[in-house]
Amino acid sequence: MAKLTMPFHQVLLLLFFIFSCLFFVTIQSRHHYGHSEQEQFHIVSHVSLPPSLAPEAAVAGPSYSVFNVLDFGAVGDGVTDDTQAFKLAWDTACQIKSAVLLVPDGYSFMLQSTIFSGPCKTVGLVFRIDGTIMPPDGPDSWPRNISKRQWLVFYRINGMSMQGAGLVDGKGENWWNLPCKPHKGVNGTTMPGPCDSPVVSTTETYTLSGPSFFEKQILSGFLNIYHWVFLMQAIRFFMSSNLTIKGLKIKNSPQFHFRFDACHGVRVESLTIKAPAQSPNTDGIHIENTNNVQIYNSIISNGDDCISIGAGCYDVDINNITCGPSHGISIGSLGINKSRACVSNISVSDSVIQHSNNGIRIKTWQGGSGCVSKVEFSNIHMEAVRNPIIIDQYYCLTKNCSNQTSAVVINDISYSNIKGSFDVRSPPMSFACSDSIPCTNLKLTQVELLPAAKGRTVANPFCWNAYGTVLKQTIPPVYCLMEETNATIDNTLLCG
């Protein structure tokens, strides 16, 4: 048999071809499984950058790719700063058509104040939290150059789902103990001292249709459209739409646990939110300038409102909430600093409020304008609740607020099948309406509230400048509502 021979230059050419192929495969493999160490840590900003090409992800089923934060350098020991790994995972998932950003079970991830920005190319982006995420432990642990006014912000996101069996731990204990907080003084008064968060209020309405100066300031935490002390809040969605929040546990936020500003199409379901009853300003869910909202099947106990509805909200459906201990479910406060506030088409139903300072409440400041209308409270059970039903148009934190003639109009409020027990320290029903503009078209039917402690003197329901109808006799009887006549101010026109 003839021996096959190959010229030396052809051997070299063949070897070069083989090594070139191996090098190409190595590079592709590296791009498939993750960034290099240099690529992982070269970004210094905590604001999400425009998406850039990154490693491919494992495929989850026929249509979704999974981006595990561990693959982007996260450690998950509860001590290491994993912010940049989360941002790299977000920037990668944000440009993929169908993606899951995975926070895996069995790890605790510490994140600094961060903005996850869109818009994304993803259709139905899933932010899945199965592990634990947490901020630095109190204000003293935060870097000086990072905002302490908000923690995790999702900005201009459309069609995202945040879900999972994990935990968001806000580590709020050291924030609650700041000397400016209202529980620190005698009888709950505020003591002098720094809060590292300014009191910021806006008295004008700004149209946030693009990345304006004010929009950037709100994202930075320097403006607060809720007119409130702006301490660090856990999770905030801003100018986003078609959101689903489901199944998560969140506890001990320094202030609000979830907050939605200028959003459209929000569905919140099966959440568990917990903070101590004495933790100040720890609202469970707050919405502001947000519409088409559904909040269902959740358990909330905290130191402030379970759910608070701010100005500019409409088409809100709240159902099957177990609330308390807390300050109840509230509309407001509205109209601070003579601002205009409009809230309409609100339904709260099939819920339990227990061992709380308030039940179902509408609260407005004197001097404001606007309207609260078309609100229905139905099928709500009260357990030892102080102020089960309350309208307060003289809301004031200092008790030194001056009387003013203008007020937010309150019209067309319905209370149906509200039953249970109340704390006898306050009347079971209180309708304290503005001197100048009465509450109108209040409707009560099947309201039965009994004292939680037997043998105690019970105050009668209280009314001031309140007009309405008792469709079916209440317990205790409400005799103080005035009948509406043609001489009554037509608040329906004021709400138009």
Coordinates of C-alpha atoms in Angstrom, one line a residue:
M1 CA 0.0 0.0 0.0
A2 CA 1.3 3.4 -0.9
K3 CA 2.2 5.7 2.1
L4 CA 0.3 9.0 2.2
T5 CA 2.5 12.0 2.6
M6 CA 1.6 15.7 3.1
P7 CA 3.9 18.6 2.4
F8 CA 5.1 20.4 5.6
H9 CA 3.4 23.7 4.7
Q10 CA 0.1 21.9 4.4
V11 CA 0.6 20.4 7.9
L12 CA 1.2 23.9 9.3
L13 CA -1.9 25.2 7.5
L14 CA -4.0 22.3 8.9
L15 CA -2.7 22.9 12.5
F16 CA -3.5 26.6 12.2
F17 CA -7.0 25.8 11.1
I18 CA -7.6 23.4 14.0
F19 CA -6.3 25.9 16.6
S20 CA -8.4 28.7 15.1
C21 CA -11.5 26.6 15.5
L22 CA -10.6 25.8 19.1
F23 CA -10.1 29.5 19.9
F24 CA -13.4 30.4 18.3
V25 CA -15.3 27.8 20.3
T26 CA -13.6 29.0 23.5
I27 CA -14.7 32.6 22.8
Q28 CA -18.2 31.5 22.1
S29 CA -18.3 29.4 25.2
R30 CA -17.1 32.3 27.3
H31 CA -19.8 34.6 25.9
H32 CA -22.4 31.9 26.5
Y33 CA -21.7 31.4 30.2
G34 CA -20.8 34.8 31.5
H35 CA -18.8 37.9 31.5
S36 CA -15.2 38.1 32.4
E37 CA -14.3 39.6 35.8
Q38 CA -13.4 42.9 34.1
E39 CA -16.8 42.9 32.3
Q40 CA -18.7 42.2 35.5
F41 CA -17.5 45.1 37.6
H42 CA -16.6 48.0 35.3
I43 CA -20.0 49.8 35.7
V44 CA -20.0 52.2 38.6
S45 CA -23.5 53.8 38.3
H46 CA -26.4 52.4 40.2
V47 CA -28.8 53.6 37.6
S48 CA -29.6 51.1 34.8
L49 CA -27.6 51.8 31.6
P50 CA -29.1 51.3 28.2
P51 CA -29.1 47.5 27.4
S52 CA -25.9 46.1 25.8
L53 CA -25.1 42.7 24.5
A54 CA -24.4 40.1 27.2
P55 CA -24.2 36.3 27.6
E56 CA -27.0 34.1 26.4
A57 CA -29.1 32.5 29.1
A58 CA -30.4 29.1 29.9
V59 CA -33.7 28.5 28.2
A60 CA -36.7 28.0 30.5
G61 CA -39.3 26.1 28.5
P62 CA -40.1 26.9 24.9
S63 CA -40.2 30.7 25.1
Y64 CA -38.3 32.1 28.1
S65 CA -34.6 32.5 28.8
V66 CA -33.5 32.6 32.4
F67 CA -30.8 35.0 33.7
N68 CA -29.6 33.9 37.1
V69 CA -28.0 36.7 39.0
L70 CA -25.3 34.2 40.3
D71 CA -24.1 33.9 36.7
F72 CA -23.4 37.6 36.6
G73 CA -21.2 37.7 39.7
A74 CA -23.7 37.9 42.6
V75 CA -22.4 36.2 45.8
G76 CA -25.6 36.0 47.9
D77 CA -24.0 35.9 51.3
G78 CA -26.0 38.8 52.7
V79 CA -22.8 40.9 53.2
T80 CA -21.2 41.3 49.7
D81 CA -22.7 44.2 47.6
D82 CA -24.5 42.4 44.8
T83 CA -25.9 45.6 43.1
Q84 CA -23.7 45.4 40.0
A85 CA -24.5 41.8 39.3
F86 CA -28.2 42.5 39.5
K87 CA -27.8 45.5 37.2
L88 CA -25.9 43.5 34.6
A89 CA -28.6 40.7 34.8
W90 CA -31.3 43.4 34.4
D91 CA -29.6 45.1 31.4
T92 CA -29.2 41.7 29.7
A93 CA -32.8 40.5 30.3
C94 CA -34.2 43.9 29.4
Q95 CA -33.1 43.4 25.7
I96 CA -34.3 39.8 25.3
K97 CA -37.8 39.2 23.8
S98 CA -38.9 36.8 26.6
A99 CA -36.8 36.7 29.8
V100 CA -36.8 35.7 33.5
L101 CA -34.4 37.5 35.9
L102 CA -33.9 34.9 38.6
V103 CA -33.0 35.6 42.2
P104 CA -32.4 32.0 43.4
D105 CA -33.6 30.3 46.5
G106 CA -31.1 29.7 49.3
Y107 CA -29.2 33.0 49.0
S108 CA -29.4 36.4 50.6
F109 CA -28.5 39.3 48.3
M110 CA -27.6 42.8 49.6
L111 CA -28.4 45.6 47.2
Q112 CA -27.7 49.4 47.4
S113 CA -30.2 52.0 46.2
T114 CA -30.8 51.1 42.6
I115 CA -33.0 52.1 39.6
F116 CA -34.0 49.4 37.1
S117 CA -34.9 51.5 34.1
G118 CA -36.7 50.7 30.9
P119 CA -38.3 50.6 28.4
C120 CA -37.3 47.0 27.7
K121 CA -37.5 45.0 24.6
T122 CA -38.9 42.1 26.7
V123 CA -42.5 41.0 26.2
G124 CA -43.6 39.9 29.7
L125 CA -40.4 40.3 31.6
V126 CA -40.4 38.2 34.8
F127 CA -38.5 39.4 37.9
R128 CA -38.6 36.2 40.0
I129 CA -37.5 36.4 43.6
D130 CA -37.1 33.0 45.3
G131 CA -34.2 34.0 47.6
T132 CA -33.9 37.0 49.9
I133 CA -33.0 40.5 49.0
M134 CA -32.1 43.3 51.5
P135 CA -30.6 46.8 51.7
P136 CA -27.7 47.8 53.9
D137 CA -28.5 47.5 57.6
G138 CA -29.7 51.0 58.5
P139 CA -28.8 54.5 57.4
D140 CA -25.3 54.4 58.9
S141 CA -24.4 51.5 56.7
W142 CA -25.2 53.3 53.4
P143 CA -22.5 54.8 51.4
R144 CA -22.5 58.6 51.7
N145 CA -22.8 59.2 47.9
I146 CA -25.9 57.0 47.5
S147 CA -29.5 58.2 48.0
K148 CA -31.2 57.1 51.2
R149 CA -34.6 58.2 50.1
Q150 CA -35.6 55.1 48.0
W151 CA -34.2 51.6 47.5
L152 CA -35.4 49.6 44.5
V153 CA -37.0 51.7 41.8
F154 CA -38.5 50.3 38.6
Y155 CA -38.9 53.1 36.0
R156 CA -40.7 53.1 32.7
I157 CA -41.4 49.4 32.7
N158 CA -44.2 47.9 30.7
G159 CA -45.6 44.4 31.1
M160 CA -43.4 43.1 34.0
S161 CA -44.3 40.5 36.5
M162 CA -42.5 40.4 39.9
Q163 CA -43.3 37.1 41.6
G164 CA -41.8 34.2 43.6
A165 CA -41.7 32.6 47.0
G166 CA -38.8 34.7 48.3
L167 CA -38.5 37.5 50.8
V168 CA -37.8 41.2 50.6
D169 CA -36.4 42.3 54.0
G170 CA -36.4 46.1 54.3
K171 CA -34.3 46.1 57.5
G172 CA -36.2 49.2 58.7
E173 CA -35.5 48.9 62.5
N174 CA -32.7 51.5 62.5
W175 CA -34.6 53.8 60.3
W176 CA -37.6 53.8 62.7
N177 CA -35.3 54.9 65.5
L178 CA -34.2 58.1 63.9
P179 CA -34.9 61.0 66.3
C180 CA -37.3 62.7 63.8
K181 CA -39.7 59.8 63.7
P182 CA -43.1 60.5 65.3
H183 CA -43.0 57.6 67.8
K184 CA -39.9 59.0 69.5
G185 CA -41.5 61.9 71.4
V186 CA -43.9 62.2 74.3
N187 CA -47.4 61.0 73.3
G188 CA -46.2 60.3 69.8
T189 CA -44.9 63.7 69.1
T190 CA -41.9 64.4 66.9
M191 CA -38.6 65.3 68.6
P192 CA -36.0 67.6 67.0
G193 CA -33.2 65.8 65.1
P194 CA -32.0 64.7 61.7
C195 CA -33.9 62.3 59.5
D196 CA -31.5 62.5 56.5
S197 CA -34.6 63.0 54.4
P198 CA -36.1 66.4 53.6
V199 CA -39.8 67.3 53.9
V200 CA -40.6 68.1 50.3
S201 CA -44.0 69.1 48.9
T202 CA -45.2 70.1 45.5
T203 CA -48.3 72.4 45.1
E204 CA -48.4 72.3 41.3
T205 CA -49.2 69.6 38.9
Y206 CA -46.4 68.6 36.5
T207 CA -47.0 66.6 33.3
L208 CA -44.4 63.9 33.4
S209 CA -44.6 62.8 29.7
G210 CA -40.9 62.7 29.1
P211 CA -37.6 62.7 31.0
S212 CA -38.1 66.2 32.4
F213 CA -36.1 68.0 35.1
F214 CA -38.8 67.1 37.6
E215 CA -38.9 63.5 36.6
K216 CA -35.2 63.2 37.1
Q217 CA -35.5 64.9 40.5
I218 CA -38.2 62.4 41.5
L219 CA -36.1 59.5 40.4
S220 CA -33.2 60.9 42.4
G221 CA -35.4 61.2 45.5
F222 CA -35.2 65.0 45.8
L223 CA -38.9 65.6 44.9
N224 CA -41.8 63.6 46.5
I225 CA -45.2 63.9 44.9
Y226 CA -46.8 62.4 48.0
H227 CA -46.0 65.5 50.1
W228 CA -44.4 63.5 52.8
V229 CA -41.2 62.9 54.7
F230 CA -39.3 60.9 52.1
L231 CA -37.5 58.2 54.0
M232 CA -36.1 55.2 52.2
Q233 CA -38.9 53.1 50.7
A234 CA -38.6 49.4 49.7
I235 CA -40.0 48.9 46.2
R236 CA -41.3 51.7 44.0
F237 CA -42.7 51.6 40.5
F238 CA -42.7 54.9 38.6
M239 CA -44.3 55.7 35.3
S240 CA -44.8 52.0 34.5
S241 CA -47.7 50.0 33.2
N242 CA -49.2 46.5 33.0
L243 CA -47.5 45.3 36.2
T244 CA -48.2 42.1 38.2
I245 CA -46.9 41.6 41.7
K246 CA -47.7 38.2 43.1
G247 CA -46.8 35.8 45.9
L248 CA -44.0 37.7 47.6
K249 CA -43.3 38.3 51.2
I250 CA -42.0 41.7 52.3
K251 CA -41.2 42.9 55.8
N252 CA -39.9 45.8 57.8
S253 CA -39.6 48.5 55.2
P254 CA -38.1 51.8 56.5
Q255 CA -41.3 53.5 55.1
F256 CA -43.7 52.3 52.4
H257 CA -43.3 48.7 51.4
F258 CA -44.7 49.0 47.9
R259 CA -45.4 52.3 46.2
F260 CA -46.8 53.0 42.7
D261 CA -46.5 56.5 41.2
A262 CA -47.9 57.5 37.8
C263 CA -48.6 53.9 36.8
H264 CA -51.4 52.3 34.8
G265 CA -52.6 48.7 35.0
V266 CA -51.4 47.3 38.3
R267 CA -52.4 43.9 39.7
V268 CA -51.2 43.0 43.2
E269 CA -52.1 39.5 44.4
S270 CA -51.3 37.1 47.3
L271 CA -48.7 39.3 49.1
T272 CA -47.7 39.0 52.7
I273 CA -46.5 42.4 54.2
K274 CA -45.5 42.6 57.8
A275 CA -44.0 45.3 60.1
P276 CA -44.5 46.0 63.8
A277 CA -47.6 47.9 64.8
Q278 CA -45.4 50.7 66.2
S279 CA -43.2 51.1 63.1
P280 CA -43.9 54.6 61.8
N281 CA -45.1 55.4 58.2
T282 CA -44.8 51.8 57.1
D283 CA -47.7 51.8 54.7
G284 CA -48.2 48.4 53.0
I285 CA -49.2 49.5 49.5
H286 CA -49.4 53.1 48.5
I287 CA -50.7 54.3 45.1
E288 CA -50.5 57.8 43.7
N289 CA -51.6 59.2 40.3
T290 CA -52.2 55.6 39.3
N291 CA -55.3 54.0 37.7
N292 CA -56.7 50.6 36.8
V293 CA -55.5 48.9 40.0
Q294 CA -56.4 45.5 41.4
I295 CA -55.2 44.5 44.9
Y296 CA -56.4 41.0 45.9
N297 CA -56.0 38.2 48.4
S298 CA -53.3 39.7 50.6
I299 CA -52.3 39.8 54.3
I300 CA -51.0 43.1 55.6
S301 CA -50.0 44.1 59.1
N302 CA -47.9 47.2 59.8
G303 CA -47.6 50.5 61.6
D304 CA -49.6 52.7 59.2
D305 CA -52.2 52.2 56.4
C306 CA -52.5 48.7 55.0
I307 CA -53.4 50.3 51.7
S308 CA -53.3 54.1 51.1
I309 CA -54.8 55.8 48.0
G310 CA -53.3 59.2 47.1
A311 CA -54.3 61.9 44.7
G312 CA -54.9 61.2 41.0
C313 CA -56.1 57.6 41.5
Y314 CA -59.2 56.1 39.9
D315 CA -60.6 52.7 38.9
V316 CA -59.2 50.8 41.9
D317 CA -60.6 47.5 43.1
I318 CA -59.5 46.1 46.5
N319 CA -60.8 42.7 47.5
N320 CA -60.1 40.0 50.1
I321 CA -57.6 41.8 52.2
T322 CA -56.7 40.8 55.8
C323 CA -55.5 44.1 57.4
G324 CA -54.1 44.7 60.8
P325 CA -52.8 45.6 63.2
S326 CA -52.5 48.8 61.2
H327 CA -54.2 52.1 60.5
G328 CA -56.7 50.5 58.2
I329 CA -57.5 51.2 54.5
S330 CA -57.4 54.9 53.6
I331 CA -58.1 57.4 50.9
G332 CA -55.7 60.2 51.5
S333 CA -54.4 62.2 53.0
L334 CA -55.5 64.7 50.2
G335 CA -55.2 68.4 49.6
I336 CA -52.1 69.3 51.6
N337 CA -50.6 72.8 51.0
K338 CA -53.8 73.8 49.1
S339 CA -53.2 71.2 46.4
R340 CA -55.8 69.7 44.2
A341 CA -56.6 66.0 44.5
C342 CA -59.1 63.9 42.6
V343 CA -60.0 60.3 43.5
S344 CA -62.9 58.3 42.0
N345 CA -64.3 54.8 41.3
I346 CA -62.8 53.0 44.3
S347 CA -64.1 49.7 45.6
V348 CA -63.1 48.0 48.8
S349 CA -64.8 44.7 49.5
D350 CA -64.8 41.3 51.2
S351 CA -62.1 42.2 53.7
V352 CA -61.2 42.0 57.4
I353 CA -59.7 44.8 59.4
Q354 CA -58.6 43.8 62.9
H355 CA -57.0 45.5 65.9
S356 CA -56.4 48.7 64.0
N357 CA -56.5 52.4 64.8
N358 CA -58.8 53.0 61.9
G359 CA -61.0 50.9 59.6
I360 CA -62.1 52.5 56.3
R361 CA -61.1 56.1 56.2
I362 CA -61.1 59.2 54.0
K363 CA -58.8 62.0 55.2
T364 CA -58.2 65.4 53.7
W365 CA -56.4 68.6 54.8
Q366 CA -58.2 72.0 55.0
G367 CA -57.5 74.3 52.1
G368 CA -57.3 71.7 49.4
S369 CA -59.5 71.3 46.3
G370 CA -60.7 68.5 44.1
C371 CA -63.0 65.7 44.8
V372 CA -63.5 62.2 46.2
S373 CA -66.4 60.4 44.6
K374 CA -67.9 57.1 43.7
V375 CA -66.4 55.1 46.5
E376 CA -67.9 51.8 47.7
F377 CA -67.0 50.0 51.0
S378 CA -68.8 46.6 51.2
N379 CA -68.7 43.3 53.1
I380 CA -66.1 44.3 55.6
H381 CA -65.6 42.7 59.0
M382 CA -64.2 44.7 61.8
E383 CA -62.5 43.2 64.9
A384 CA -61.8 45.6 67.8
V385 CA -61.1 48.6 65.5
R386 CA -61.0 52.1 66.7
N387 CA -62.8 54.5 64.2
P388 CA -64.2 51.7 62.0
I389 CA -65.9 54.2 59.6
I390 CA -64.4 57.7 59.4
I391 CA -64.3 60.8 57.2
D392 CA -61.9 63.4 58.5
Q393 CA -61.7 66.7 56.6
Y394 CA -59.7 68.3 59.4
Y395 CA -56.7 66.1 59.1
C396 CA -53.6 67.7 60.7
L397 CA -50.5 66.2 62.1
T398 CA -49.6 69.0 64.5
K399 CA -53.0 70.0 65.8
N400 CA -52.1 73.6 65.0
C401 CA -53.6 73.8 61.5
S402 CA -55.6 76.9 60.9
N403 CA -59.2 76.8 59.6
Q404 CA -59.6 77.3 55.9
T405 CA -62.7 77.7 53.7
S406 CA -61.8 75.6 50.7
A407 CA -61.8 71.8 50.9
V408 CA -61.7 68.6 48.8
V409 CA -65.3 67.7 47.9
I410 CA -66.6 64.4 49.2
N411 CA -69.6 62.9 47.4
D412 CA -71.3 59.6 46.7
I413 CA -69.7 57.3 49.3
S414 CA -71.4 54.0 50.1
Y415 CA -71.1 51.8 53.2
S416 CA -72.7 48.4 52.9
N417 CA -72.6 45.3 55.2
I418 CA -70.0 46.7 57.5
K419 CA -70.1 44.5 60.6
G420 CA -68.1 43.6 63.7
S421 CA -66.7 45.2 66.9
F422 CA -65.1 48.5 67.6
D423 CA -62.8 50.0 70.3
V424 CA -65.1 52.2 72.5
R425 CA -62.4 54.9 72.9
S426 CA -63.8 56.4 69.6
P427 CA -67.2 56.6 68.0
P428 CA -68.0 53.7 65.7
M429 CA -68.8 56.1 62.9
S430 CA -67.5 59.7 62.4
F431 CA -68.3 62.0 59.5
A432 CA -66.4 65.2 60.2
C433 CA -67.0 67.2 57.0
S434 CA -65.8 70.7 56.0
D435 CA -67.6 73.7 57.4
S436 CA -67.8 75.3 53.9
I437 CA -68.4 72.3 51.7
P438 CA -70.5 69.4 53.1
C439 CA -70.2 65.8 52.4
T440 CA -73.1 64.7 50.3
N441 CA -74.8 61.5 49.1
L442 CA -73.5 59.3 51.9
K443 CA -75.3 55.9 51.9
L444 CA -75.4 53.4 54.8
T445 CA -77.0 50.0 54.8
Q446 CA -76.5 47.0 57.0
V447 CA -74.0 48.6 59.2
E448 CA -73.7 46.7 62.6
L449 CA -70.9 47.7 64.9
L450 CA -70.9 46.5 68.5
P451 CA -68.5 47.5 71.3
A452 CA -65.5 45.1 71.8
A453 CA -65.5 45.7 75.5
K454 CA -68.9 45.1 77.3
G455 CA -70.1 47.4 80.0
R456 CA -68.3 50.5 78.7
T457 CA -70.0 53.8 77.7
V458 CA -70.3 54.0 74.0
A459 CA -70.2 57.2 72.1
N460 CA -72.9 57.9 69.5
P461 CA -72.0 58.2 65.8
F462 CA -70.7 61.7 65.0
C463 CA -71.7 63.9 62.1
W464 CA -70.7 67.4 61.1
N465 CA -72.1 69.0 57.9
A466 CA -72.8 65.5 56.5
Y467 CA -75.7 64.7 54.3
G468 CA -76.9 61.3 53.4
T469 CA -79.3 58.4 53.7
V470 CA -79.6 55.4 56.0
L471 CA -81.1 52.8 53.7
K472 CA -81.5 50.2 56.4
Q473 CA -81.3 50.9 60.2
T474 CA -77.8 50.7 61.6
I475 CA -76.4 49.5 64.9
P476 CA -75.9 51.8 66.6
P477 CA -78.5 54.1 65.0
V478 CA -77.2 57.0 62.9
Y479 CA -79.5 60.0 63.5
C480 CA -77.1 62.7 62.8
L481 CA -76.9 62.6 59.0
M482 CA -78.9 65.5 57.5
E483 CA -81.4 64.9 54.7
E484 CA -80.4 66.1 51.3
T485 CA -82.6 68.9 49.8
N486 CA -82.5 71.1 46.8
A487 CA -80.8 73.7 48.9
T488 CA -77.8 71.4 49.5
I489 CA -74.7 72.2 47.5
D490 CA -74.6 70.0 44.4
N491 CA -71.3 68.3 44.9
T492 CA -71.7 66.3 41.7
L493 CA -71.0 69.5 39.8
L494 CA -67.9 70.2 41.9
C495 CA -66.6 66.7 41.1
G496 CA -67.1 67.1 37.4

